[in-house]
Amino acid sequence: MRNPLKFWLGTFTVLLLSLTPSVVPAGPIVSAAAVGSGACEQTVGDATYVSSSLLNVSSVPHCLLTFSQGSTTWDVPAGVTEVDYLIVAGGGGGGRTFTGLQEGAGGGGAGGLLTGDDRSVDDETQQTIIVGEGGGSWTNGSPSSALGLTAVGGGRGGGSDANYGDVSGRYEGANGGSGGGGHGPFQNRAGGSGTSGQGYNGAQGIHLGSGGGGGGAGGAASGSSGGTGRNLSITGSSVLYAQGGSGGTTANTGNSPSAVGSGGG
């Protein structure tokens, strides 16, 4: 009998699985790292940032397993051979600028997003779940992985150092799950590229103006606006995920951090 399991993995990782009589445990799982209760009690390596709850999908009971931070393991229950999943990587950090010119730093790209139905898993095996963190200022986001899949971290936004320098090519937005937006100094700087199937490109910076927006999982950035995310309902209600960060506006003069781009979602 088909026993789909739905879970969520990533900055949010979600797995969703349906319950049939063969999947429902006969009793509570004996584990110091048990999460959830009743039919949706699950065994994980560390339950600190994991939740499990019952969710009815088209009148069919499912377990919604959500991982929100860090890394852990999940023991696939007996009888579970398929899962629906949502994996979102950490978003890229916004760029920064220290220059005395009026220029904006690029917005961070959204973390890569992967989602799908009926991913095959082997029951009674252990899966490793890694949830990526969002990047700090001028830093790419970290990847998320589960079920043999990896969502790429978002690209950081472009920026400059205190002496107008292009530090290690950082005027441009970085590539990532979605690309970061470019810096807007003496010339328009390119946004980073998104990863096919996970996100879109960041926008180039605006000459002596705003930084480019970071790409999103649902579309490319345009001007200083971040790219749109994706509305998904794996948790039972529609939620917007992986939206690109906006580019920083023109800076105040002075040799201090300013016009910082927003981080990607």
C-alpha positions as a LaTeX table, in Angstrom:
\begin{tabular}{lrrr}
\hline
Residue & $x$ (\AA) & $y$ (\AA) & $z$ (\AA) \\
\hline
Met1 & 0.00 & 0.00 & 0.00 \\
Arg2 & 1.27 & 3.46 & $-0.86$ \\
Asn3 & 2.23 & 5.36 & 2.29 \\
Pro4 & 3.32 & 8.89 & 1.36 \\
Leu5 & 5.01 & 10.81 & 4.16 \\
Lys6 & 5.19 & 14.58 & 4.05 \\
Phe7 & 7.97 & 16.43 & 5.81 \\
Trp8 & 9.60 & 19.87 & 5.61 \\
Leu9 & 13.39 & 20.40 & 5.32 \\
Gly10 & 15.51 & 23.58 & 4.94 \\
Thr11 & 15.67 & 26.98 & 6.61 \\
Phe12 & 12.46 & 25.29 & 6.78 \\
Thr13 & 12.49 & 21.66 & 5.85 \\
Val14 & 9.15 & 19.98 & 5.80 \\
Leu15 & 8.26 & 16.37 & 5.19 \\
Leu16 & 4.65 & 15.28 & 4.91 \\
Leu17 & 3.56 & 11.66 & 5.09 \\
Ser18 & 0.16 & 10.03 & 5.08 \\
Leu19 & $-0.88$ & 7.60 & 7.79 \\
Thr20 & $-2.41$ & 4.21 & 7.08 \\
Pro21 & $-2.98$ & 1.45 & 9.65 \\
Ser22 & 0.40 & $-0.06$ & 8.73 \\
Val23 & 2.18 & 3.22 & 9.49 \\
Val24 & 0.60 & 4.07 & 12.84 \\
Pro25 & 2.94 & 2.92 & 15.64 \\
Ala26 & 1.59 & 0.31 & 18.04 \\
Gly27 & 2.89 & 2.34 & 20.97 \\
Pro28 & 5.07 & 5.34 & 21.85 \\
Ile29 & 8.59 & 5.40 & 20.46 \\
Val30 & 11.12 & 4.91 & 23.21 \\
Ser31 & 13.73 & 7.58 & 22.54 \\
Ala32 & 15.24 & 10.57 & 24.30 \\
Ala33 & 14.87 & 12.35 & 20.98 \\
Ala34 & 11.23 & 11.61 & 20.25 \\
Val35 & 9.13 & 14.44 & 18.83 \\
Gly36 & 5.38 & 14.70 & 18.39 \\
Ser37 & 2.79 & 12.42 & 19.94 \\
Gly38 & 0.48 & 9.54 & 19.11 \\
Ala39 & 0.51 & 8.42 & 15.51 \\
Cys40 & 2.87 & 11.26 & 14.59 \\
Glu41 & 5.55 & 10.58 & 17.17 \\
Gln42 & 8.87 & 10.45 & 15.32 \\
Thr43 & 12.43 & 9.58 & 16.25 \\
Val44 & 15.13 & 12.16 & 15.52 \\
Gly45 & 18.73 & 12.61 & 16.63 \\
Asp46 & 18.06 & 15.97 & 18.29 \\
Ala47 & 14.51 & 17.24 & 18.79 \\
Thr48 & 15.47 & 20.82 & 19.77 \\
Tyr49 & 14.42 & 22.40 & 16.46 \\
Val50 & 12.02 & 19.75 & 15.18 \\
Ser51 & 8.24 & 19.51 & 15.43 \\
Ser52 & 5.78 & 16.84 & 14.32 \\
Ser53 & 2.03 & 17.31 & 14.09 \\
Leu54 & $-1.07$ & 15.71 & 12.60 \\
Leu55 & $-2.40$ & 17.38 & 9.44 \\
Asn56 & $-5.46$ & 16.30 & 7.43 \\
Val57 & $-4.97$ & 16.58 & 3.67 \\
Ser58 & $-8.13$ & 15.87 & 1.62 \\
Ser59 & $-9.54$ & 14.02 & 4.65 \\
Val60 & $-6.44$ & 11.81 & 4.80 \\
Pro61 & $-4.33$ & 12.08 & 7.99 \\
His62 & $-0.69$ & 13.05 & 7.45 \\
Cys63 & 2.24 & 13.75 & 9.74 \\
Leu64 & 3.90 & 17.12 & 9.20 \\
Leu65 & 7.52 & 17.00 & 10.32 \\
Thr66 & 9.30 & 20.37 & 10.38 \\
Phe67 & 13.01 & 21.06 & 10.86 \\
Ser68 & 13.84 & 24.72 & 11.49 \\
Gln69 & 17.52 & 24.92 & 12.42 \\
Gly70 & 20.77 & 22.99 & 12.63 \\
Ser71 & 21.39 & 19.38 & 11.67 \\
Thr72 & 19.93 & 16.13 & 12.93 \\
Thr73 & 18.78 & 12.69 & 11.81 \\
Trp74 & 15.34 & 11.23 & 11.23 \\
Asp75 & 14.46 & 7.54 & 11.51 \\
Val76 & 12.06 & 6.66 & 8.69 \\
Pro77 & 9.17 & 4.66 & 10.23 \\
Ala78 & 8.26 & 1.16 & 9.07 \\
Gly79 & 5.90 & 1.25 & 6.10 \\
Val80 & 6.82 & 4.77 & 4.96 \\
Thr81 & 8.24 & 4.65 & 1.43 \\
Glu82 & 7.38 & 8.09 & $-0.02$ \\
Val83 & 7.46 & 11.67 & 1.26 \\
Asp84 & 6.39 & 15.08 & 0.02 \\
Tyr85 & 9.03 & 17.67 & 0.83 \\
Leu86 & 9.93 & 21.34 & 0.94 \\
Ile87 & 13.61 & 22.26 & 1.36 \\
Val88 & 14.70 & 25.89 & 1.65 \\
Ala89 & 18.33 & 26.98 & 2.05 \\
Gly90 & 19.56 & 30.00 & 4.01 \\
Gly91 & 19.15 & 33.35 & 2.24 \\
Gly92 & 22.16 & 35.43 & 1.26 \\
Gly93 & 23.15 & 38.43 & 3.35 \\
Gly94 & 22.70 & 41.93 & 1.99 \\
Gly95 & 25.77 & 43.78 & 0.71 \\
Arg96 & 27.30 & 46.73 & 2.51 \\
Thr97 & 29.09 & 49.92 & 1.52 \\
Phe98 & 31.48 & 52.12 & 3.46 \\
Thr99 & 32.06 & 54.73 & 0.79 \\
Gly100 & 31.41 & 58.44 & 0.99 \\
Leu101 & 29.47 & 58.34 & $-2.26$ \\
Gln102 & 25.73 & 58.01 & $-2.52$ \\
Glu103 & 25.39 & 54.42 & $-3.60$ \\
Gly104 & 23.44 & 51.41 & $-2.46$ \\
Ala105 & 24.53 & 47.86 & $-1.73$ \\
Gly106 & 22.85 & 44.85 & $-3.29$ \\
Gly107 & 20.11 & 42.78 & $-1.69$ \\
Gly108 & 20.73 & 39.16 & $-0.76$ \\
Gly109 & 19.36 & 36.37 & $-2.92$ \\
Ala110 & 16.81 & 33.95 & $-1.50$ \\
Gly111 & 17.96 & 30.51 & $-0.49$ \\
Gly112 & 17.38 & 27.80 & $-3.07$ \\
Leu113 & 13.98 & 26.13 & $-2.85$ \\
Leu114 & 13.20 & 22.51 & $-3.73$ \\
Thr115 & 9.75 & 20.97 & $-3.40$ \\
Gly116 & 8.05 & 17.88 & $-4.72$ \\
Asp117 & 5.72 & 14.96 & $-4.09$ \\
Asp118 & 6.27 & 11.25 & $-3.58$ \\
Arg119 & 10.03 & 11.22 & $-3.08$ \\
Ser120 & 11.05 & 7.60 & $-2.54$ \\
Val121 & 12.65 & 6.66 & 0.78 \\
Asp122 & 13.58 & 3.32 & 2.32 \\
Asp123 & 11.62 & 2.61 & 5.47 \\
Glu124 & 13.47 & 1.79 & 8.69 \\
Thr125 & 16.54 & 3.74 & 7.56 \\
Gln126 & 18.07 & 6.93 & 8.90 \\
Gln127 & 18.06 & 10.22 & 6.96 \\
Thr128 & 20.41 & 13.13 & 7.69 \\
Ile129 & 18.72 & 16.54 & 7.73 \\
Ile130 & 20.75 & 19.78 & 7.48 \\
Val131 & 19.06 & 23.18 & 7.68 \\
Gly132 & 21.12 & 26.05 & 6.26 \\
Glu133 & 21.55 & 29.38 & 8.02 \\
Gly134 & 21.02 & 32.79 & 6.49 \\
Gly135 & 24.18 & 34.67 & 5.58 \\
Gly136 & 25.45 & 37.63 & 7.57 \\
Ser137 & 26.28 & 40.94 & 5.92 \\
Trp138 & 28.10 & 40.35 & 2.62 \\
Thr139 & 27.99 & 36.55 & 3.09 \\
Asn140 & 26.27 & 33.76 & 1.17 \\
Gly141 & 23.59 & 31.67 & 2.85 \\
Ser142 & 24.30 & 28.05 & 3.79 \\
Pro143 & 22.84 & 25.05 & 1.92 \\
Ser144 & 20.12 & 22.78 & 3.23 \\
Ser145 & 19.98 & 19.08 & 2.45 \\
Ala146 & 17.71 & 16.09 & 2.99 \\
Leu147 & 16.52 & 13.00 & 1.11 \\
Gly148 & 19.61 & 13.10 & $-1.13$ \\
Leu149 & 18.73 & 16.64 & $-2.28$ \\
Thr150 & 20.62 & 19.90 & $-1.68$ \\
Ala151 & 19.19 & 23.41 & $-1.85$ \\
Val152 & 21.92 & 25.98 & $-2.55$ \\
Gly153 & 22.38 & 28.93 & $-0.20$ \\
Gly154 & 21.38 & 32.37 & $-1.47$ \\
Gly155 & 24.00 & 34.66 & $-3.02$ \\
Arg156 & 25.18 & 37.69 & $-1.03$ \\
Gly157 & 24.54 & 41.20 & $-2.25$ \\
Gly158 & 27.34 & 43.27 & $-3.81$ \\
Gly159 & 29.10 & 46.07 & $-1.92$ \\
Ser160 & 32.42 & 47.85 & $-1.35$ \\
Asp161 & 34.98 & 48.50 & 1.38 \\
Ala162 & 35.96 & 51.75 & 3.13 \\
Asn163 & 38.34 & 52.81 & 0.36 \\
Tyr164 & 35.98 & 52.26 & $-2.56$ \\
Gly165 & 37.71 & 48.96 & $-3.19$ \\
Asp166 & 36.21 & 45.99 & $-4.96$ \\
Val167 & 37.18 & 43.40 & $-2.35$ \\
Ser168 & 37.60 & 40.00 & $-4.03$ \\
Gly169 & 35.15 & 40.94 & $-6.78$ \\
Arg170 & 32.40 & 41.78 & $-4.34$ \\
Tyr171 & 30.93 & 44.69 & $-6.28$ \\
Glu172 & 28.93 & 42.06 & $-8.13$ \\
Gly173 & 26.20 & 40.03 & $-6.48$ \\
Ala174 & 27.17 & 36.41 & $-5.81$ \\
Asn175 & 25.69 & 33.36 & $-7.48$ \\
Gly176 & 23.55 & 31.11 & $-5.29$ \\
Gly177 & 20.20 & 29.42 & $-4.95$ \\
Ser178 & 18.97 & 32.84 & $-6.07$ \\
Gly179 & 21.56 & 35.45 & $-7.06$ \\
Gly180 & 22.44 & 38.48 & $-4.98$ \\
Gly181 & 21.90 & 42.02 & $-6.29$ \\
Gly182 & 24.79 & 44.08 & $-7.68$ \\
His183 & 26.34 & 47.17 & $-6.09$ \\
Gly184 & 25.59 & 50.62 & $-7.55$ \\
Pro185 & 28.85 & 52.66 & $-7.54$ \\
Phe186 & 30.62 & 54.22 & $-10.51$ \\
Gln187 & 29.07 & 51.75 & $-12.92$ \\
Asn188 & 26.23 & 49.27 & $-12.78$ \\
Arg189 & 27.47 & 46.01 & $-11.32$ \\
Ala190 & 25.91 & 42.72 & $-12.26$ \\
Gly191 & 23.67 & 40.65 & $-10.06$ \\
Gly192 & 24.46 & 37.01 & $-9.34$ \\
Ser193 & 22.91 & 34.04 & $-11.12$ \\
Gly194 & 20.35 & 31.74 & $-9.55$ \\
Thr195 & 20.50 & 27.94 & $-9.64$ \\
Ser196 & 18.28 & 26.29 & $-12.23$ \\
Gly197 & 15.18 & 24.81 & $-10.63$ \\
Gln198 & 15.84 & 26.56 & $-7.29$ \\
Gly199 & 15.82 & 30.32 & $-7.82$ \\
Tyr200 & 16.37 & 33.30 & $-10.10$ \\
Asn201 & 18.92 & 36.00 & $-10.86$ \\
Gly202 & 19.66 & 39.13 & $-8.88$ \\
Ala203 & 19.41 & 42.56 & $-10.56$ \\
Gln204 & 22.34 & 44.76 & $-11.46$ \\
Gly205 & 23.01 & 47.85 & $-9.38$ \\
Ile206 & 21.92 & 51.32 & $-10.45$ \\
His207 & 24.76 & 53.73 & $-11.27$ \\
Leu208 & 25.30 & 56.08 & $-8.30$ \\
Gly209 & 21.97 & 54.89 & $-6.97$ \\
Ser210 & 20.30 & 51.92 & $-5.33$ \\
Gly211 & 21.74 & 48.45 & $-5.19$ \\
Gly212 & 20.08 & 45.72 & $-7.21$ \\
Gly213 & 17.54 & 43.45 & $-5.58$ \\
Gly214 & 18.29 & 39.81 & $-4.84$ \\
Gly215 & 16.58 & 37.10 & $-6.85$ \\
Gly216 & 13.74 & 35.04 & $-5.39$ \\
Ala217 & 12.54 & 31.47 & $-5.76$ \\
Gly218 & 9.57 & 32.66 & $-7.82$ \\
Gly219 & 11.18 & 35.23 & $-10.08$ \\
Ala220 & 14.15 & 37.44 & $-10.91$ \\
Ala221 & 14.79 & 40.77 & $-9.20$ \\
Ser222 & 13.96 & 44.00 & $-11.00$ \\
Gly223 & 15.77 & 47.23 & $-10.17$ \\
Ser224 & 16.14 & 47.53 & $-6.41$ \\
Ser225 & 13.16 & 45.26 & $-5.70$ \\
Gly226 & 13.83 & 41.71 & $-4.62$ \\
Gly227 & 12.48 & 38.82 & $-6.68$ \\
Thr228 & 9.22 & 37.25 & $-5.61$ \\
Gly229 & 9.11 & 34.06 & $-3.56$ \\
Arg230 & 6.78 & 31.09 & $-3.92$ \\
Asn231 & 3.46 & 30.52 & $-2.17$ \\
Leu232 & 3.23 & 26.88 & $-1.08$ \\
Ser233 & 0.74 & 25.00 & 1.09 \\
Ile234 & 2.62 & 21.93 & 2.34 \\
Thr235 & 1.94 & 23.02 & 5.95 \\
Gly236 & $-1.81$ & 23.19 & 5.35 \\
Ser237 & $-2.02$ & 26.89 & 4.53 \\
Ser238 & $-0.44$ & 29.08 & 1.88 \\
Val239 & 2.89 & 30.58 & 2.98 \\
Leu240 & 5.35 & 32.71 & 0.99 \\
Tyr241 & 8.88 & 31.28 & 0.95 \\
Ala242 & 12.27 & 32.39 & $-0.39$ \\
Gln243 & 11.73 & 36.02 & $-1.39$ \\
Gly244 & 14.72 & 38.10 & $-2.51$ \\
Gly245 & 16.03 & 40.99 & $-0.42$ \\
Ser246 & 15.73 & 44.58 & $-1.67$ \\
Gly247 & 18.75 & 46.68 & $-2.66$ \\
Gly248 & 19.95 & 49.44 & $-0.36$ \\
Thr249 & 18.95 & 53.01 & $-1.24$ \\
Thr250 & 21.49 & 55.77 & $-1.81$ \\
Ala251 & 23.75 & 56.16 & 1.19 \\
Asn252 & 24.34 & 59.06 & 3.50 \\
Thr253 & 27.75 & 60.57 & 2.93 \\
Gly254 & 30.52 & 59.63 & 5.30 \\
Asn255 & 32.93 & 56.77 & 5.77 \\
Ser256 & 30.60 & 54.48 & 7.71 \\
Pro257 & 28.46 & 51.44 & 6.92 \\
Ser258 & 25.34 & 52.57 & 5.10 \\
Ala259 & 22.89 & 51.65 & 2.34 \\
Val260 & 22.98 & 48.01 & 3.39 \\
Gly261 & 20.94 & 45.66 & 1.23 \\
Ser262 & 18.29 & 43.43 & 2.79 \\
Gly263 & 18.99 & 39.74 & 3.29 \\
Gly264 & 17.21 & 37.16 & 1.15 \\
Gly265 & 14.39 & 35.03 & 2.60 \\
\hline
\end{tabular}
